GROMACS .gro file of C-alpha atoms in nm:
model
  344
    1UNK     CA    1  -0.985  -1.415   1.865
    2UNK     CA    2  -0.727  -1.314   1.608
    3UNK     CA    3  -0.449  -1.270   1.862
    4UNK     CA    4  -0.569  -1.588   2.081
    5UNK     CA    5  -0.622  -1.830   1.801
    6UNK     CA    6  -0.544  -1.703   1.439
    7UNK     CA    7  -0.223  -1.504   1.475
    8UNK     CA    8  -0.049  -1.802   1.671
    9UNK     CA    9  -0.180  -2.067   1.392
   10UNK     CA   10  -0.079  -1.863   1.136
   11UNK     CA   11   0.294  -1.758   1.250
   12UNK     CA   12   0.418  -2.122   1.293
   13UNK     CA   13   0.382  -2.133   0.842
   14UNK     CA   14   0.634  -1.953   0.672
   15UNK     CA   15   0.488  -1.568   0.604
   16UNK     CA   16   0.424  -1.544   0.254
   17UNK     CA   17   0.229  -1.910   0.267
   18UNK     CA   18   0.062  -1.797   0.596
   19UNK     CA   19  -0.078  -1.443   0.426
   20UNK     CA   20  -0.215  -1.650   0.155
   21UNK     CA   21  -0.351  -1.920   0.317
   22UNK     CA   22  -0.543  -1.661   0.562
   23UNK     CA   23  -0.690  -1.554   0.210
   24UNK     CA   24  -0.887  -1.851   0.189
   25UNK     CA   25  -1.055  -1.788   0.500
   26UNK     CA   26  -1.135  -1.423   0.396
   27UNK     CA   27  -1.491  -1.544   0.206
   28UNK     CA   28  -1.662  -1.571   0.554
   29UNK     CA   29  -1.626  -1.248   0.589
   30UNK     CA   30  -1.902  -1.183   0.362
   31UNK     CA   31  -2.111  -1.468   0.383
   32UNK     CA   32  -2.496  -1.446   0.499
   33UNK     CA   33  -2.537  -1.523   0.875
   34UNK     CA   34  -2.174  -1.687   0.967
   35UNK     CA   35  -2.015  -1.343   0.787
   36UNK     CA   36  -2.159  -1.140   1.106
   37UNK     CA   37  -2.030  -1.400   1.342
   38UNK     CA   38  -1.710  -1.386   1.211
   39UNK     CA   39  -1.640  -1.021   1.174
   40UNK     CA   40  -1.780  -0.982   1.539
   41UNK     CA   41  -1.534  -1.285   1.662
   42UNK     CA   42  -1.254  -1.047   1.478
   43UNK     CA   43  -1.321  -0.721   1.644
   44UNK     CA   44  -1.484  -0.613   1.309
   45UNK     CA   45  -1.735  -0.329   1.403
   46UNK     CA   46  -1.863  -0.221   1.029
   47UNK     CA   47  -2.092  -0.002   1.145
   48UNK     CA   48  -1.825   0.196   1.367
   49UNK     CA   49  -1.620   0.264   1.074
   50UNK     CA   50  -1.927   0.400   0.892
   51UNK     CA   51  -2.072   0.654   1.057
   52UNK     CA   52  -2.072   0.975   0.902
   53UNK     CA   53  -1.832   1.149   1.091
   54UNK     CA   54  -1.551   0.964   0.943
   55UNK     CA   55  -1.635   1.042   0.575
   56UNK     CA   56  -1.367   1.268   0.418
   57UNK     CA   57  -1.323   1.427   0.145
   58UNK     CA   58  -0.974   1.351  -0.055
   59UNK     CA   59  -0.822   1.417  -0.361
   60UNK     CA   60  -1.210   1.481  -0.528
   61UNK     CA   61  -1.321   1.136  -0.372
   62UNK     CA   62  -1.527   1.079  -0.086
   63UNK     CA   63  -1.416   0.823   0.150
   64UNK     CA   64  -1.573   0.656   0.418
   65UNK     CA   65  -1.326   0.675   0.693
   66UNK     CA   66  -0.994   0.771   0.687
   67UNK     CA   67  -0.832   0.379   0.685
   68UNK     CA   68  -0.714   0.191   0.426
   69UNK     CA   69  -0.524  -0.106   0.298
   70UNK     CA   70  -0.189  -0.031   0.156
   71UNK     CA   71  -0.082  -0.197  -0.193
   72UNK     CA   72   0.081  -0.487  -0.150
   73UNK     CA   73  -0.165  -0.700   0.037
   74UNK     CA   74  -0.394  -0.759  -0.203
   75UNK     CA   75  -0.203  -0.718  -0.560
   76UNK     CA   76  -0.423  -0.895  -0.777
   77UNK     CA   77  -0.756  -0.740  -0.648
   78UNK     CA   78  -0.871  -1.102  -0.565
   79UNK     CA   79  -1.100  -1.000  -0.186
   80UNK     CA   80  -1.189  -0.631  -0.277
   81UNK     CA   81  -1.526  -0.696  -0.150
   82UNK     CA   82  -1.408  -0.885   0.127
   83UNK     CA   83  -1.164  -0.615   0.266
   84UNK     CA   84  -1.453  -0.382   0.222
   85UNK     CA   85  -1.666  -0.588   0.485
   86UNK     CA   86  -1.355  -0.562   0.759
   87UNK     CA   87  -1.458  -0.189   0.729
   88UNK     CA   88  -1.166  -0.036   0.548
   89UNK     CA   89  -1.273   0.313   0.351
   90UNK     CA   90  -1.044   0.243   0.094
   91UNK     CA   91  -0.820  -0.045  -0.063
   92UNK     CA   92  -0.487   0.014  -0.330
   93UNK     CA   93  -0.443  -0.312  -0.524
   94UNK     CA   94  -0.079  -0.405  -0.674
   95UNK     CA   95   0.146  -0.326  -0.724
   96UNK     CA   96   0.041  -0.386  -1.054
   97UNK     CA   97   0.283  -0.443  -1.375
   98UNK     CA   98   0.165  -0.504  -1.789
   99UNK     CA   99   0.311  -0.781  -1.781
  100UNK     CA  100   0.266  -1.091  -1.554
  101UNK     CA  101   0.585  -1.159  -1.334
  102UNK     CA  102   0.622  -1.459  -1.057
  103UNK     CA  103   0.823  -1.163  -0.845
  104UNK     CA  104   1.187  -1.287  -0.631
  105UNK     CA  105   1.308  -1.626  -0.562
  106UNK     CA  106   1.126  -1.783  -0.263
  107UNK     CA  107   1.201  -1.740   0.044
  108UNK     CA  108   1.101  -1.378   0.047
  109UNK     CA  109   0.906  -1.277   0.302
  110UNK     CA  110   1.040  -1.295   0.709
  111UNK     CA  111   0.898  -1.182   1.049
  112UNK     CA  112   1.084  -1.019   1.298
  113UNK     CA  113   0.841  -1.092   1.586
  114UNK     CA  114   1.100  -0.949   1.856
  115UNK     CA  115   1.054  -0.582   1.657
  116UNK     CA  116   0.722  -0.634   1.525
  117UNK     CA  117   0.816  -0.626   1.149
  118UNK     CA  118   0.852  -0.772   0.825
  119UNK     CA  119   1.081  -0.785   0.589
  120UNK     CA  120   1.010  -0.832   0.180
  121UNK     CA  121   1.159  -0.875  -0.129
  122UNK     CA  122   0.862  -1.020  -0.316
  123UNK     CA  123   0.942  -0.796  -0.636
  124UNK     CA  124   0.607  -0.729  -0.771
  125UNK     CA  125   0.466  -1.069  -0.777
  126UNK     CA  126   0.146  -1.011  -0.954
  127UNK     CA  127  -0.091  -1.157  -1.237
  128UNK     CA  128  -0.071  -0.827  -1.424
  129UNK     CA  129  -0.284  -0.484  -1.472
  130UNK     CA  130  -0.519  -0.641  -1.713
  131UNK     CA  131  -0.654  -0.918  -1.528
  132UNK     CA  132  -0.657  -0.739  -1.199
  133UNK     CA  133  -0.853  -0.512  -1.393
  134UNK     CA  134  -1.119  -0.772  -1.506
  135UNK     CA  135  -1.184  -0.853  -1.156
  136UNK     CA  136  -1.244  -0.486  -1.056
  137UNK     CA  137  -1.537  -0.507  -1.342
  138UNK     CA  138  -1.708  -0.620  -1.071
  139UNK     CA  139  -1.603  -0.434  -0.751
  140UNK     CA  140  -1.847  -0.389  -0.473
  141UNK     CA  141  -2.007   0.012  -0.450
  142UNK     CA  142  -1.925   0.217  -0.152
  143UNK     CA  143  -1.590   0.136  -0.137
  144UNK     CA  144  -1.224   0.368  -0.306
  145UNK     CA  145  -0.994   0.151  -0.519
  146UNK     CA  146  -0.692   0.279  -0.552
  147UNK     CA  147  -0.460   0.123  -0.816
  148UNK     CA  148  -0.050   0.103  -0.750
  149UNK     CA  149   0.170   0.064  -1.059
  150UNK     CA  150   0.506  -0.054  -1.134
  151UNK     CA  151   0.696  -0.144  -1.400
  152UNK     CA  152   0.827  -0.482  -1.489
  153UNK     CA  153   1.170  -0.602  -1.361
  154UNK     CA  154   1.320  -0.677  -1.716
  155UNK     CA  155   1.260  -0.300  -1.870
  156UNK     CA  156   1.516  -0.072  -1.870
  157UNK     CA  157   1.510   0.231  -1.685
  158UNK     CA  158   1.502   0.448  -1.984
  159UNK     CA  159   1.203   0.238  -2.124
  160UNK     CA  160   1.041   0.249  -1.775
  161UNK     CA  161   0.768   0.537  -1.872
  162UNK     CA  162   0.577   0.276  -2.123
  163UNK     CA  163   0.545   0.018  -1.847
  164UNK     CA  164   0.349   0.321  -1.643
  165UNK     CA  165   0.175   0.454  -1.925
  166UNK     CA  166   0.067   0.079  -2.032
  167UNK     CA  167  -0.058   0.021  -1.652
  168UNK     CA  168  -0.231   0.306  -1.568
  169UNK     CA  169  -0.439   0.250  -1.945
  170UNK     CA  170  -0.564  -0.104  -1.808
  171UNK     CA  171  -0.663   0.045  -1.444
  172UNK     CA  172  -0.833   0.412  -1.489
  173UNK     CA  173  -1.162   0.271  -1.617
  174UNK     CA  174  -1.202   0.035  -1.334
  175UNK     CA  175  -1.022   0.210  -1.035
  176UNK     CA  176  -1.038   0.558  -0.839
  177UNK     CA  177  -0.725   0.713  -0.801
  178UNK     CA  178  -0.371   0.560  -0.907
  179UNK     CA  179  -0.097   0.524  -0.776
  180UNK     CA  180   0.257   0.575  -0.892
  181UNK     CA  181   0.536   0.362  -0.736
  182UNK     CA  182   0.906   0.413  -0.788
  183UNK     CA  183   0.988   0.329  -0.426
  184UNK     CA  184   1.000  -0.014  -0.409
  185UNK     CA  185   1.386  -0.160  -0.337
  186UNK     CA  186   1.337  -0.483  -0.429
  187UNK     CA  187   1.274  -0.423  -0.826
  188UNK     CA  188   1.649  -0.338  -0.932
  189UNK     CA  189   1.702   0.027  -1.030
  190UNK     CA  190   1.309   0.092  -0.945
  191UNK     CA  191   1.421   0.405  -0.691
  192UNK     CA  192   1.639   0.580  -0.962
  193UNK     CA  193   1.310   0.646  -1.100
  194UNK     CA  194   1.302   0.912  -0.770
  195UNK     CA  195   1.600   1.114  -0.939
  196UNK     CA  196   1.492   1.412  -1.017
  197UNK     CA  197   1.493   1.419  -1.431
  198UNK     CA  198   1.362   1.054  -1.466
  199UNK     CA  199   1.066   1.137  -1.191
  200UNK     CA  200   0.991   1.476  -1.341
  201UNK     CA  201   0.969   1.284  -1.686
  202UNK     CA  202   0.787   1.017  -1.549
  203UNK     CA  203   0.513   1.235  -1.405
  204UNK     CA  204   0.416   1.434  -1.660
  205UNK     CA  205   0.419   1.177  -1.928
  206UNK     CA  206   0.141   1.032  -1.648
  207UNK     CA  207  -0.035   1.332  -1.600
  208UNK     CA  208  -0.034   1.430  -1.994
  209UNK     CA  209  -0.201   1.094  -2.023
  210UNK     CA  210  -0.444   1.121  -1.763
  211UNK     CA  211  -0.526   1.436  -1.902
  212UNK     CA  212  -0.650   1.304  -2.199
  213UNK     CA  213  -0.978   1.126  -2.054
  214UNK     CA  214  -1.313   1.310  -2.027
  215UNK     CA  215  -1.268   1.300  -1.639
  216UNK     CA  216  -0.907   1.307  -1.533
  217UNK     CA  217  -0.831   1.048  -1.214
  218UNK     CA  218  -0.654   1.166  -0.898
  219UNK     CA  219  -0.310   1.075  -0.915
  220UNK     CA  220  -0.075   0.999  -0.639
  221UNK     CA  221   0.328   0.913  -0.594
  222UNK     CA  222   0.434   0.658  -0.323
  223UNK     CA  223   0.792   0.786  -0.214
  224UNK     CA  224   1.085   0.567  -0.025
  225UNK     CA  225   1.169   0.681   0.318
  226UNK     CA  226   1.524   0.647   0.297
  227UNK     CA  227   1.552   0.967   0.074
  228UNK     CA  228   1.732   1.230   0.235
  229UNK     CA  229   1.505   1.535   0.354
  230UNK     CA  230   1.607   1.732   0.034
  231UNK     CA  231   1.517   1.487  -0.233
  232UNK     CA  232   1.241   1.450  -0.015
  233UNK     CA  233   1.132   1.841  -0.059
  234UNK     CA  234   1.256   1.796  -0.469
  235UNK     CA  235   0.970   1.510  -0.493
  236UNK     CA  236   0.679   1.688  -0.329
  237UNK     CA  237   0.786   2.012  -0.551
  238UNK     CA  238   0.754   1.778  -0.880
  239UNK     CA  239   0.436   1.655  -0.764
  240UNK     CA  240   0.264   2.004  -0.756
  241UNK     CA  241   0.444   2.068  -1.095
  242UNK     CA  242   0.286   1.805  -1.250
  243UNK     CA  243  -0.045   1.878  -1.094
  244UNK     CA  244  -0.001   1.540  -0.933
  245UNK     CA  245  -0.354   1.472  -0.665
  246UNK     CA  246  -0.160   1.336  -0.324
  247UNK     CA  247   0.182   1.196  -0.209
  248UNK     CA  248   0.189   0.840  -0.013
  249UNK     CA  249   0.444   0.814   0.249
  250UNK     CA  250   0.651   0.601   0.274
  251UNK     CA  251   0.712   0.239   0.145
  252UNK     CA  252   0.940  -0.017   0.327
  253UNK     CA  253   1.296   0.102   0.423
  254UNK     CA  254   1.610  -0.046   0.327
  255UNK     CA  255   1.759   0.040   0.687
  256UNK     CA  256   1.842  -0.209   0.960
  257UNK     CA  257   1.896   0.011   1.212
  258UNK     CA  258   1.815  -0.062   1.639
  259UNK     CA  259   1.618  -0.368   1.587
  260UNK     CA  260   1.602  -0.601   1.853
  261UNK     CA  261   1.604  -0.954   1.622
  262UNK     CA  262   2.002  -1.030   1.650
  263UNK     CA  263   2.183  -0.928   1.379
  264UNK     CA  264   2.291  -1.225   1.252
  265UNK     CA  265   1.930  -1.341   1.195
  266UNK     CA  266   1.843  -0.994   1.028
  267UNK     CA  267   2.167  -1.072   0.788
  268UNK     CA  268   2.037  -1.418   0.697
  269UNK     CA  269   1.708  -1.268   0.617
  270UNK     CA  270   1.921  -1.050   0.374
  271UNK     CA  271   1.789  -0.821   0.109
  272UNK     CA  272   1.445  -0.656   0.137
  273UNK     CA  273   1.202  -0.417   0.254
  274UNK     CA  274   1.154  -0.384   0.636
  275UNK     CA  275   0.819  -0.242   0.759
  276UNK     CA  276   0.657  -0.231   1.051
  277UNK     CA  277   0.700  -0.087   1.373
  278UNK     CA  278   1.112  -0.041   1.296
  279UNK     CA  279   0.961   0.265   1.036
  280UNK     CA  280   0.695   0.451   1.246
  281UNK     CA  281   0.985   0.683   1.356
  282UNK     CA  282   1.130   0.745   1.078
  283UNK     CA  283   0.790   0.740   0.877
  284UNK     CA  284   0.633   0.998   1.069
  285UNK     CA  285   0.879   1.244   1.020
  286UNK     CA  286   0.867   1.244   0.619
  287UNK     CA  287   0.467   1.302   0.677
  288UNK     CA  288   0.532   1.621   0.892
  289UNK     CA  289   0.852   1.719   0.642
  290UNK     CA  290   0.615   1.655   0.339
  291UNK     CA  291   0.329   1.802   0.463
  292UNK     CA  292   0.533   2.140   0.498
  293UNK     CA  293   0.653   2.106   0.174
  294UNK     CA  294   0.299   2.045   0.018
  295UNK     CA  295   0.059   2.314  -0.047
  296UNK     CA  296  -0.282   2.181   0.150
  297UNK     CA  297  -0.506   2.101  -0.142
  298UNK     CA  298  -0.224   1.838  -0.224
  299UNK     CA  299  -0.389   1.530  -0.058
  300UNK     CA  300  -0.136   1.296   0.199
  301UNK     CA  301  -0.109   0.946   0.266
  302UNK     CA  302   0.051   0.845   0.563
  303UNK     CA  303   0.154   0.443   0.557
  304UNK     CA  304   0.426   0.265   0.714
  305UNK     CA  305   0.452   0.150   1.087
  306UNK     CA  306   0.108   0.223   1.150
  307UNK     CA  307   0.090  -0.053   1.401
  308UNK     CA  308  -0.170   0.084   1.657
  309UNK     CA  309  -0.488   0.358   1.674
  310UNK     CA  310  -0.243   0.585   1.835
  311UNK     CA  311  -0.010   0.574   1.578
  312UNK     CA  312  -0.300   0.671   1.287
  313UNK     CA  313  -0.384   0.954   1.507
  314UNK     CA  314  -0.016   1.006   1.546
  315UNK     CA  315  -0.012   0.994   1.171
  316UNK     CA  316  -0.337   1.228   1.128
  317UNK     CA  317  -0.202   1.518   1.374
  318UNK     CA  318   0.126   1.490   1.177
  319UNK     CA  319  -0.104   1.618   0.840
  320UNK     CA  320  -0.189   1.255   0.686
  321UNK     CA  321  -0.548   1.275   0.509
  322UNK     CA  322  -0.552   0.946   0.529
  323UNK     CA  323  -0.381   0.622   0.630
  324UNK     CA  324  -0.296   0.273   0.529
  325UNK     CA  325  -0.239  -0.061   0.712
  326UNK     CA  326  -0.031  -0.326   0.632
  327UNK     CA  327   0.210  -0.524   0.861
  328UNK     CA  328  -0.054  -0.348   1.135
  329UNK     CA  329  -0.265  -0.569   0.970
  330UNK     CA  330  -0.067  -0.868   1.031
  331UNK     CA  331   0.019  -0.804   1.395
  332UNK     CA  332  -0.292  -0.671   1.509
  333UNK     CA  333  -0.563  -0.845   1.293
  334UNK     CA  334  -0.858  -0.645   1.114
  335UNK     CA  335  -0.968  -0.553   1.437
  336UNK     CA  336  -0.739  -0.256   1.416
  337UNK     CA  337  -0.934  -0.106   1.148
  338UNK     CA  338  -1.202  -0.041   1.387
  339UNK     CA  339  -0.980   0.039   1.649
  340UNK     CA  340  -0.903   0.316   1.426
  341UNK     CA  341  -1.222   0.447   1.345
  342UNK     CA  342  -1.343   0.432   1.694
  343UNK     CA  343  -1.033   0.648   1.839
  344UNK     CA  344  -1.103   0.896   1.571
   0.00000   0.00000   0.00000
C-alpha cells in the first residue's frame, strides 16, 4: 500500500511538508481495531520484529530487535509510541538543542528520486530538550529512547560544551542512552567540534557529567562520513578514552559525487546533507574501518543508506550492533522495518 498509494500522494508535496503531514496520519497506527488494519495494509508485522531471537544486548540495554529510527525524524519526540507500534526496537529523538530554534530558511529539504536520496539543511529545527523531555514523561514501556544532542546555532564554538552539558541534563532522566552529535554540516562550525582537542574536551566534560548520576547512561558519538580514515581512527580512540558506550556511523555527507539527478538540479538544491542510497558505499566502509578500530565491548551503530534488508545485513556482517532507518524509511515505507527483522 505505501508504495501503491501513500508514497506517490505524498511525493507530489514538497518533502519537509509531506514528512509532516504523513505525521498526522501516524495516530492510526495505534488506534484499537483500525490500528491492526493499518499496520497490516503497511507491511507492519509487530509480532515478526518481536520474537525473541532478535533481542540484543547493547551498550547495557536490551533491545528488541536490532532496528531503529535514526534522529532526525522525529526531533521533538511527538509519535514515540507510535513508531514503537511500526515495530522499531529503538527510536533517537532530536536532534535536540536548550534552546528552541526554527532551524534554516525554507526550502530545505529535496528528493533526488533518480538516486534515491535526500538532501537537508534543516539545522536543528526543534522545540528544545526540555519540552521534548516532558513528552518522554510519558513514553510507552518496551521500547529504547535514545536522545541526540546538539548545540544551538548562535553559540560559539568555544562555548559549545554548555549547550551539551545543558542538553544532556534535560534528557538523562527521561531517555536511555544519548547521543552526542558534532556531525551535522548544516549547523555552521558544528564538525570542528570533530577536531581532535575540542572533541576530546567535549567528551569528557560529557562523560565527567554523566558520571555524576547514581546510574551512569550509555553514551554514544554520531561521526560525519566525510572524515578522512585517520580522523576517523583519532575519533573512535577518544571514544574509548573517555569511556564513551558506542559510536553511530555516519550522518549525511556533504559529497555530491556519481549521482544520477543532473547536476544542475543537485546545484540548485545547494547546501545540505545528502543521505540515502548515494552514502551506503561510502557508509559501510567507516562501519568496517571503525569497527577495527573499536575494541568489541564498544557498542556500533550503523546508519546511513540503509535503504533495503540486504543492506542492514550488509551493515550487521560489516560489525554494526545495530542499525537505523531514515530516508529507508521514506523510500520504502515502515514496511522495511519488518523486512528487516524477518531477513535477520
Amino acid at each position: 500500500m505505501y508504495k501503491t498509494f501513500v508514497k506517490p500522494v505524498l511525493f507530489q508535496f514538497d518533502a519537509e511538508a509531506a514528512h509532516y503531514a504523513a505525521f498526522q496520519a501516524l495516530p492510526l497506527l495505534t488506534r484499537p481495531v483500525v490500528g491492526a488494519a493499518v499496520r497490516a495494509s503497511l507491511g507492519i508485522d509487530w509480532a515478526a520484529c518481536h520474537a525473541p531471537h532478535l533481542a540484543r544486548r547493547v551498550m547495557g540495554l536490551v533491545f528488541a530487535n536490532p532496528v531503529g529510527l535514526a534522529a532526525g525524524f522525529d526531533k521533538d519526540a511527538r509519535f514515540v509510541a507510535e513508531w514503537a507500534a511500526v515495530g522499531f526496537g529503538h527510536v533517537e529523538i532530536g536532534t535536540l538543542t536548550p534552546r528552541p530554534q526554527p532551524g534554516n530558511d525554507k526550502p530545505r529539504m529535496f528528493r533526488l528520486p533518480a538516486d534515491r536520496g535526500l538532501i537537508n539543511r534543516l539545522g536543528f529545527n526543534n522545540g528544545g530538550a526540555e519540552v521534548a523531555a516532558l513528552r518522554l514523561q510519558k513514553r510507552p514501556a518496551g521500547l529504547i529512547v535514545g536522545g541526540n544532542i546538539g548545540k544551538n546555532k548562535d553559540t560559539p564554538n568555544d562555548e559549545a560544551a554548555n549547550d551539551y552539558l545543558r542538553g544532556f541534563d534535560a534528557l538523562a532522566d527521561v531517555v536511555d542512552y544519548i547521543a552526542v552529535n558534532v556531525s551535522s554540516p548544516n549547523t555552521p562550525g558544528l564538525r570542528a567540534l570533530q577536531d581532535r582537542e575540542p572533541l576530546q574536551r567535549l567528551l569528557g566534560q560529557l562523560q565527567a557529567r554523566n558520571q555524576r548520576r547514581r546510574t551512569p547512561l550509555p553514551l554514544a558519538l554520531k561521526l560525519a562520513p566525510d572524515l578522512s580514515d585517520e580522523q576517523l581512527r583519532d575519533a573512535a580512540a577518544l571514544v574509548v578514552e573517555a569511556g564513551f558506550a558506542g559510536v553511530i556511523a555516519t550522518n549525511t555527507t556533504i559529497a555530491r559525487d556519481g549521482l544520477r539527478t543532473p547536476a544542475a538540479v543537485v546545484e540548485r538544491f545547494g547546501a545540505g546533507g545528502l543521505s540515502g542510497a548515494p552514502l551506503t558505499a561510502r557508509a559501510l566502509a567507516v562501519t568496517q574501518l571503525l569497527r577495527a578500530a573499536l575494541p568489541a565491548e564498544v557498542a556500533l551503530i550503523g546508519v546511513g543508506g540503509v535503504m533495503s534488508a540486504q543492506d542492514a545485513l550488509d551493515r550487521l556482517a560489516a560489525g554494526a550492533d545495530l542499525v537505523q532507518l531514515y530516508t529507508g524509511f521514506v523510500y520504502e515505507g515502515p514496511g522495511l522495518v519488518t523486512q528487516i527483522c524477518r531477513a535477520i
